[in-house]
């Protein structure tokens, strides 16, 4: 498969990278963290000017109507700069949920133009994400309600909820518990349609986290390279020691192996392949492994000071830790992946036979099996919120 990105995609990635390099430097992020809301309206407005909000919004509502693959590079950049905002929940996950509603649905015309121009913030909840990011700052909350037919999609206003703040080990995350009551008036998609929309939202959220983890891993490598090029022991920079070089080279290897898995998942999601769930879970697991490995090796070469507030590494390290459990922890995605692996006595060989497509199709619609794993995921997310 050709994973070569177009010149336009690469140019857009480069322009966004230059923008974040100026507008989201570590010293600026620290200032945003210390505000009461932890968010910068000025930065959000500048991001909207770059056109990021309209990438997934259909053209009829002021967006560009691009596909999932177009997010693959951009999300890595958002991770690389540890953007202090739940931007992805609004412009990628929520935009996808609202765009998936039937043509002519009132919610599409009501909310999608605001996402495209960056004037509104949408918070998204899900059983695998019980704590809702930026719920208090949101103009709209998209929340699930479980029924015997599947998860319903509800569009709820903040005034219809009781929102309580929670703490996260990542200071840039603003998490909240949300208490609300489902009503026919708030329901915008029910039954099989609602479940299908939420299944797609889970995949988009998981891929968003996975791509950011790959970007974070690259940032931690770059910070570590800069550090070991300056830090001296025995009158020599520690970057000249072979053991240190091997630590960082191993991280780079992990990153390069995770990228094609990630890109393959974006492609599967965009083209509606029957094994998209499997591809997404594979990508999330590979990215989680890469993120954790990058944090361990970066701390190893920084020493204990890497944990301290004064060192930039801790900003990216903490974000990698929390994204590991975002939109499904390892247990959740391992369960989805195991349902699709071929474990016959005589399995077919070759890259095209790694996953059983028919099994994936059934597993992707098995609501009961997903809900069974959700209970395990909730405990991990709760640890983040109470850390």
Tab-separated table of C-alpha atoms in Angstrom, residues 32-378:
chain	number	residue	atom	x	y	z
A	32	UNK	CA	-2.259	28.988	29.602
A	33	UNK	CA	-2.153	26.142	32.137
A	34	UNK	CA	-2.054	28.575	35.030
A	35	UNK	CA	-5.212	30.436	34.010
A	36	UNK	CA	-8.508	29.550	35.677
A	37	UNK	CA	-9.985	27.935	32.570
A	38	UNK	CA	-6.730	26.462	31.317
A	39	UNK	CA	-7.714	27.571	27.830
A	40	UNK	CA	-6.728	30.469	25.590
A	41	UNK	CA	-9.542	32.036	23.525
A	42	UNK	CA	-6.899	33.908	21.541
A	43	UNK	CA	-5.082	30.699	20.597
A	44	UNK	CA	-8.387	29.019	19.747
A	45	UNK	CA	-9.293	31.912	17.430
A	46	UNK	CA	-5.924	31.737	15.695
A	47	UNK	CA	-6.337	27.980	15.208
A	48	UNK	CA	-9.728	28.629	13.599
A	49	UNK	CA	-8.070	31.060	11.192
A	50	UNK	CA	-5.825	28.203	10.022
A	51	UNK	CA	-8.937	26.307	8.860
A	52	UNK	CA	-8.480	23.327	11.168
A	53	UNK	CA	-12.062	23.477	12.446
A	54	UNK	CA	-13.566	22.934	9.028
A	55	UNK	CA	-11.526	19.938	7.861
A	56	UNK	CA	-14.228	17.354	8.624
A	57	UNK	CA	-17.254	19.628	8.210
A	58	UNK	CA	-19.165	19.186	4.915
A	59	UNK	CA	-18.727	21.980	2.385
A	60	UNK	CA	-22.407	22.954	2.612
A	61	UNK	CA	-21.793	24.082	6.204
A	62	UNK	CA	-18.632	26.053	5.534
A	63	UNK	CA	-16.076	23.269	5.869
A	64	UNK	CA	-13.760	21.428	3.508
A	65	UNK	CA	-15.303	17.956	3.787
A	66	UNK	CA	-11.939	16.171	3.904
A	67	UNK	CA	-11.458	12.540	4.920
A	68	UNK	CA	-9.796	10.820	7.857
A	69	UNK	CA	-6.462	10.377	6.065
A	70	UNK	CA	-6.049	14.152	5.918
A	71	UNK	CA	-5.903	14.153	9.725
A	72	UNK	CA	-3.054	11.644	9.979
A	73	UNK	CA	-0.232	14.186	9.798
A	74	UNK	CA	-2.065	17.077	11.455
A	75	UNK	CA	-2.894	15.088	14.590
A	76	UNK	CA	0.755	14.173	15.029
A	77	UNK	CA	1.626	17.875	15.005
A	78	UNK	CA	-1.048	18.612	17.608
A	79	UNK	CA	0.511	15.905	19.760
A	80	UNK	CA	4.049	17.148	19.105
A	81	UNK	CA	3.172	20.563	20.544
A	82	UNK	CA	0.912	19.186	23.348
A	83	UNK	CA	-1.821	21.649	22.507
A	84	UNK	CA	-3.614	22.631	25.766
A	85	UNK	CA	-7.118	22.197	24.381
A	86	UNK	CA	-9.607	19.411	23.654
A	87	UNK	CA	-9.626	20.632	20.051
A	88	UNK	CA	-9.807	17.141	18.570
A	89	UNK	CA	-13.038	16.334	20.401
A	90	UNK	CA	-14.735	19.235	18.629
A	91	UNK	CA	-13.228	19.399	15.148
A	92	UNK	CA	-12.706	15.691	14.504
A	93	UNK	CA	-14.899	13.526	16.759
A	94	UNK	CA	-17.928	15.816	17.254
A	95	UNK	CA	-17.834	17.029	13.644
A	96	UNK	CA	-17.926	13.391	12.564
A	97	UNK	CA	-20.869	12.602	14.843
A	98	UNK	CA	-22.949	15.520	13.584
A	99	UNK	CA	-21.993	14.950	9.945
A	100	UNK	CA	-23.140	11.326	10.217
A	101	UNK	CA	-26.705	12.418	11.010
A	102	UNK	CA	-29.230	12.148	8.157
A	103	UNK	CA	-29.260	14.966	5.612
A	104	UNK	CA	-31.663	17.659	6.690
A	105	UNK	CA	-31.307	16.921	10.417
A	106	UNK	CA	-31.679	20.178	12.354
A	107	UNK	CA	-28.603	19.542	14.503
A	108	UNK	CA	-26.357	19.575	11.440
A	109	UNK	CA	-27.327	23.083	10.385
A	110	UNK	CA	-27.390	24.291	13.981
A	111	UNK	CA	-23.911	23.233	15.083
A	112	UNK	CA	-21.652	22.346	12.125
A	113	UNK	CA	-21.152	25.948	10.864
A	114	UNK	CA	-19.958	26.954	14.346
A	115	UNK	CA	-17.452	24.091	14.404
A	116	UNK	CA	-16.165	25.104	10.980
A	117	UNK	CA	-15.554	28.737	11.916
A	118	UNK	CA	-14.260	27.919	15.403
A	119	UNK	CA	-16.948	29.834	17.277
A	120	UNK	CA	-18.187	26.905	19.373
A	121	UNK	CA	-16.689	24.138	21.473
A	122	UNK	CA	-18.300	20.686	21.647
A	123	UNK	CA	-17.509	18.220	24.448
A	124	UNK	CA	-17.951	14.499	23.857
A	125	UNK	CA	-18.651	11.800	26.437
A	126	UNK	CA	-18.694	8.023	26.064
A	127	UNK	CA	-18.759	4.962	28.371
A	128	UNK	CA	-15.038	4.460	27.731
A	129	UNK	CA	-14.458	8.157	28.536
A	130	UNK	CA	-16.700	8.741	31.579
A	131	UNK	CA	-14.965	12.020	32.415
A	132	UNK	CA	-15.789	14.664	29.802
A	133	UNK	CA	-12.998	17.005	28.697
A	134	UNK	CA	-13.855	20.737	28.631
A	135	UNK	CA	-17.493	20.119	29.563
A	136	UNK	CA	-17.702	23.376	31.499
A	137	UNK	CA	-16.327	25.446	28.614
A	138	UNK	CA	-18.449	23.726	25.944
A	139	UNK	CA	-21.397	25.195	24.061
A	140	UNK	CA	-22.754	21.700	23.445
A	141	UNK	CA	-22.244	18.241	24.897
A	142	UNK	CA	-22.709	15.059	22.850
A	143	UNK	CA	-23.494	12.307	25.338
A	144	UNK	CA	-24.501	8.625	25.069
A	145	UNK	CA	-27.536	6.959	26.587
A	146	UNK	CA	-27.581	3.172	26.730
A	147	UNK	CA	-30.714	1.306	25.586
A	148	UNK	CA	-31.390	-2.280	24.624
A	149	UNK	CA	-31.071	-1.258	20.956
A	150	UNK	CA	-27.675	0.389	21.469
A	151	UNK	CA	-26.271	3.765	22.459
A	152	UNK	CA	-28.374	6.812	21.652
A	153	UNK	CA	-26.747	10.117	20.730
A	154	UNK	CA	-27.972	13.080	22.780
A	155	UNK	CA	-27.182	16.753	22.180
A	156	UNK	CA	-27.279	18.394	25.602
A	157	UNK	CA	-26.715	22.025	26.568
A	158	UNK	CA	-24.511	22.816	29.595
A	159	UNK	CA	-27.530	24.390	31.310
A	160	UNK	CA	-29.219	20.970	31.232
A	161	UNK	CA	-26.357	19.292	33.124
A	162	UNK	CA	-24.687	19.310	36.503
A	163	UNK	CA	-20.961	19.619	35.814
A	164	UNK	CA	-18.319	18.981	38.484
A	165	UNK	CA	-14.557	19.511	37.985
A	166	UNK	CA	-12.036	16.702	38.458
A	167	UNK	CA	-8.260	16.632	38.543
A	168	UNK	CA	-5.898	15.030	36.058
A	169	UNK	CA	-2.200	14.263	36.237
A	170	UNK	CA	-1.943	16.349	33.063
A	171	UNK	CA	-2.531	19.947	34.132
A	172	UNK	CA	-3.586	20.919	30.622
A	173	UNK	CA	-6.603	18.586	30.707
A	174	UNK	CA	-9.832	19.955	32.168
A	175	UNK	CA	-11.978	16.956	33.109
A	176	UNK	CA	-15.507	16.978	34.493
A	177	UNK	CA	-18.149	14.558	35.682
A	178	UNK	CA	-21.499	15.248	34.008
A	179	UNK	CA	-24.905	14.413	35.461
A	180	UNK	CA	-27.834	14.723	33.097
A	181	UNK	CA	-31.184	13.189	32.197
A	182	UNK	CA	-31.922	11.793	28.756
A	183	UNK	CA	-35.131	13.093	27.160
A	184	UNK	CA	-36.754	12.636	23.736
A	185	UNK	CA	-35.964	16.290	23.027
A	186	UNK	CA	-32.203	15.812	23.474
A	187	UNK	CA	-32.001	12.590	21.449
A	188	UNK	CA	-30.651	13.162	17.916
A	189	UNK	CA	-29.956	9.540	16.907
A	190	UNK	CA	-31.362	6.322	18.358
A	191	UNK	CA	-31.256	2.589	17.873
A	192	UNK	CA	-28.892	1.058	15.337
A	193	UNK	CA	-28.175	4.458	13.821
A	194	UNK	CA	-27.027	5.886	17.149
A	195	UNK	CA	-24.859	2.866	17.876
A	196	UNK	CA	-23.219	3.105	14.450
A	197	UNK	CA	-22.439	6.787	14.998
A	198	UNK	CA	-20.889	6.091	18.398
A	199	UNK	CA	-18.824	3.213	16.989
A	200	UNK	CA	-17.373	5.615	14.440
A	201	UNK	CA	-16.765	8.215	17.165
A	202	UNK	CA	-14.813	5.686	19.234
A	203	UNK	CA	-12.606	4.869	16.257
A	204	UNK	CA	-11.984	8.534	15.513
A	205	UNK	CA	-11.240	9.316	19.136
A	206	UNK	CA	-8.861	6.356	19.417
A	207	UNK	CA	-7.039	7.313	16.215
A	208	UNK	CA	-6.820	10.909	17.385
A	209	UNK	CA	-5.159	9.759	20.600
A	210	UNK	CA	-2.885	7.343	18.743
A	211	UNK	CA	-1.632	9.970	16.297
A	212	UNK	CA	-0.989	12.425	19.114
A	213	UNK	CA	0.992	9.763	20.983
A	214	UNK	CA	3.256	9.287	17.976
A	215	UNK	CA	3.777	13.048	17.798
A	216	UNK	CA	4.486	13.213	21.526
A	217	UNK	CA	7.046	10.425	21.219
A	218	UNK	CA	8.861	12.374	18.513
A	219	UNK	CA	8.840	15.526	20.659
A	220	UNK	CA	10.301	13.642	23.640
A	221	UNK	CA	13.076	12.276	21.412
A	222	UNK	CA	13.870	15.765	20.126
A	223	UNK	CA	13.950	17.192	23.663
A	224	UNK	CA	16.209	14.357	24.776
A	225	UNK	CA	18.586	14.844	21.858
A	226	UNK	CA	18.896	18.537	22.731
A	227	UNK	CA	19.520	17.684	26.378
A	228	UNK	CA	22.185	15.021	25.850
A	229	UNK	CA	24.002	17.317	23.424
A	230	UNK	CA	24.540	19.799	26.291
A	231	UNK	CA	24.685	17.749	29.496
A	232	UNK	CA	28.224	16.734	30.452
A	233	UNK	CA	29.694	13.967	32.592
A	234	UNK	CA	33.402	13.293	32.948
A	235	UNK	CA	34.001	16.356	30.739
A	236	UNK	CA	32.102	14.769	27.849
A	237	UNK	CA	28.580	15.404	26.580
A	238	UNK	CA	26.497	12.373	27.484
A	239	UNK	CA	25.212	12.225	23.925
A	240	UNK	CA	28.588	10.836	22.937
A	241	UNK	CA	28.032	7.736	25.097
A	242	UNK	CA	26.912	4.759	23.056
A	243	UNK	CA	24.400	3.590	25.672
A	244	UNK	CA	22.580	6.935	25.501
A	245	UNK	CA	22.567	6.841	21.720
A	246	UNK	CA	21.053	3.347	21.769
A	247	UNK	CA	18.254	4.474	24.123
A	248	UNK	CA	17.143	7.189	21.738
A	249	UNK	CA	17.699	5.154	18.583
A	250	UNK	CA	15.339	2.503	19.957
A	251	UNK	CA	12.614	5.126	20.414
A	252	UNK	CA	13.041	6.329	16.827
A	253	UNK	CA	12.660	2.721	15.668
A	254	UNK	CA	9.414	2.395	17.628
A	255	UNK	CA	8.062	5.584	16.059
A	256	UNK	CA	8.865	4.493	12.528
A	257	UNK	CA	7.210	1.116	13.064
A	258	UNK	CA	4.080	2.727	14.537
A	259	UNK	CA	3.536	5.179	11.670
A	260	UNK	CA	2.528	2.717	8.896
A	261	UNK	CA	0.139	0.963	11.308
A	262	UNK	CA	-1.388	4.340	12.116
A	263	UNK	CA	-1.714	5.388	8.470
A	264	UNK	CA	-3.256	2.041	7.545
A	265	UNK	CA	-5.915	2.552	10.209
A	266	UNK	CA	-6.779	6.036	8.935
A	267	UNK	CA	-7.155	4.591	5.440
A	268	UNK	CA	-9.400	1.764	6.666
A	269	UNK	CA	-11.616	4.191	8.575
A	270	UNK	CA	-11.973	6.610	5.682
A	271	UNK	CA	-12.902	3.848	3.221
A	272	UNK	CA	-15.281	2.043	5.573
A	273	UNK	CA	-13.382	-1.252	5.478
A	274	UNK	CA	-15.000	-4.059	7.432
A	275	UNK	CA	-11.905	-4.544	9.568
A	276	UNK	CA	-11.576	-0.834	10.446
A	277	UNK	CA	-12.169	-1.560	14.158
A	278	UNK	CA	-9.277	-3.998	14.118
A	279	UNK	CA	-6.980	-1.579	12.322
A	280	UNK	CA	-7.819	1.224	14.739
A	281	UNK	CA	-7.184	-0.919	17.810
A	282	UNK	CA	-3.920	-2.141	16.313
A	283	UNK	CA	-2.843	1.464	15.749
A	284	UNK	CA	-3.848	2.540	19.265
A	285	UNK	CA	-1.896	-0.308	20.859
A	286	UNK	CA	1.186	0.396	18.732
A	287	UNK	CA	1.010	4.110	19.561
A	288	UNK	CA	0.518	3.450	23.285
A	289	UNK	CA	3.571	1.199	23.307
A	290	UNK	CA	5.564	3.864	21.463
A	291	UNK	CA	4.436	6.631	23.815
A	292	UNK	CA	5.269	4.718	26.986
A	293	UNK	CA	8.614	3.579	25.616
A	294	UNK	CA	9.505	7.153	24.660
A	295	UNK	CA	8.690	8.426	28.165
A	296	UNK	CA	10.811	5.741	29.833
A	297	UNK	CA	13.836	6.298	27.628
A	298	UNK	CA	13.554	10.081	27.811
A	299	UNK	CA	13.427	9.986	31.586
A	300	UNK	CA	16.392	7.623	31.548
A	301	UNK	CA	18.603	10.074	29.666
A	302	UNK	CA	17.308	13.137	31.545
A	303	UNK	CA	17.631	11.603	34.964
A	304	UNK	CA	15.271	12.415	37.840
A	305	UNK	CA	15.137	16.074	36.849
A	306	UNK	CA	12.991	15.038	33.881
A	307	UNK	CA	10.034	14.781	36.267
A	308	UNK	CA	10.381	18.323	37.565
A	309	UNK	CA	8.137	21.227	36.634
A	310	UNK	CA	11.032	23.301	35.313
A	311	UNK	CA	11.930	20.793	32.582
A	312	UNK	CA	9.741	20.796	29.451
A	313	UNK	CA	9.821	17.002	29.184
A	314	UNK	CA	7.253	16.575	31.964
A	315	UNK	CA	4.625	18.417	29.905
A	316	UNK	CA	4.775	15.908	27.069
A	317	UNK	CA	5.361	12.916	29.308
A	318	UNK	CA	2.173	13.506	31.301
A	319	UNK	CA	0.128	14.013	28.137
A	320	UNK	CA	1.392	10.670	26.821
A	321	UNK	CA	0.372	8.941	30.042
A	322	UNK	CA	-3.221	10.160	29.942
A	323	UNK	CA	-3.722	9.609	26.214
A	324	UNK	CA	-2.750	5.987	26.763
A	325	UNK	CA	-6.185	5.387	28.329
A	326	UNK	CA	-8.116	7.945	26.274
A	327	UNK	CA	-10.816	6.516	23.989
A	328	UNK	CA	-10.178	2.991	25.167
A	329	UNK	CA	-7.289	1.684	27.231
A	330	UNK	CA	-5.058	-1.224	26.280
A	331	UNK	CA	-7.463	-3.781	27.682
A	332	UNK	CA	-10.295	-2.457	25.533
A	333	UNK	CA	-8.300	-2.402	22.313
A	334	UNK	CA	-6.580	-5.711	23.042
A	335	UNK	CA	-10.009	-7.306	23.377
A	336	UNK	CA	-11.152	-5.867	20.052
A	337	UNK	CA	-7.957	-6.962	18.374
A	338	UNK	CA	-8.065	-10.496	19.763
A	339	UNK	CA	-11.541	-11.004	18.276
A	340	UNK	CA	-10.070	-10.564	14.806
A	341	UNK	CA	-6.812	-12.468	15.050
A	342	UNK	CA	-6.652	-15.771	13.195
A	343	UNK	CA	-5.887	-18.479	15.709
A	344	UNK	CA	-6.704	-21.550	13.601
A	345	UNK	CA	-4.512	-24.611	13.648
A	346	UNK	CA	-3.574	-23.903	10.020
A	347	UNK	CA	-3.920	-20.127	9.540
A	348	UNK	CA	-3.238	-18.583	6.125
A	349	UNK	CA	0.029	-16.688	5.904
A	350	UNK	CA	0.867	-13.319	4.415
A	351	UNK	CA	0.239	-9.648	5.272
A	352	UNK	CA	-3.249	-9.730	3.774
A	353	UNK	CA	-4.291	-12.607	6.040
A	354	UNK	CA	-3.282	-11.197	9.406
A	355	UNK	CA	-6.843	-10.326	10.381
A	356	UNK	CA	-10.033	-12.250	9.749
A	357	UNK	CA	-12.237	-9.743	7.941
A	358	UNK	CA	-15.442	-11.684	8.533
A	359	UNK	CA	-14.733	-11.912	12.239
A	360	UNK	CA	-13.943	-8.196	12.300
A	361	UNK	CA	-17.291	-7.383	10.749
A	362	UNK	CA	-19.114	-9.270	13.441
A	363	UNK	CA	-16.944	-7.961	16.239
A	364	UNK	CA	-17.412	-4.352	15.167
A	365	UNK	CA	-21.168	-4.644	15.675
A	366	UNK	CA	-21.059	-6.661	18.858
A	367	UNK	CA	-22.262	-4.040	21.307
A	368	UNK	CA	-22.336	-6.451	24.230
A	369	UNK	CA	-18.694	-7.403	23.857
A	370	UNK	CA	-17.612	-3.763	23.710
A	371	UNK	CA	-19.683	-2.819	26.738
A	372	UNK	CA	-18.191	-5.721	28.660
A	373	UNK	CA	-14.724	-4.295	28.150
A	374	UNK	CA	-15.860	-0.763	29.016
A	375	UNK	CA	-16.028	-1.609	32.703
A	376	UNK	CA	-12.302	-2.363	32.671
A	377	UNK	CA	-11.522	0.873	30.838
A	378	UNK	CA	-13.455	3.008	33.317
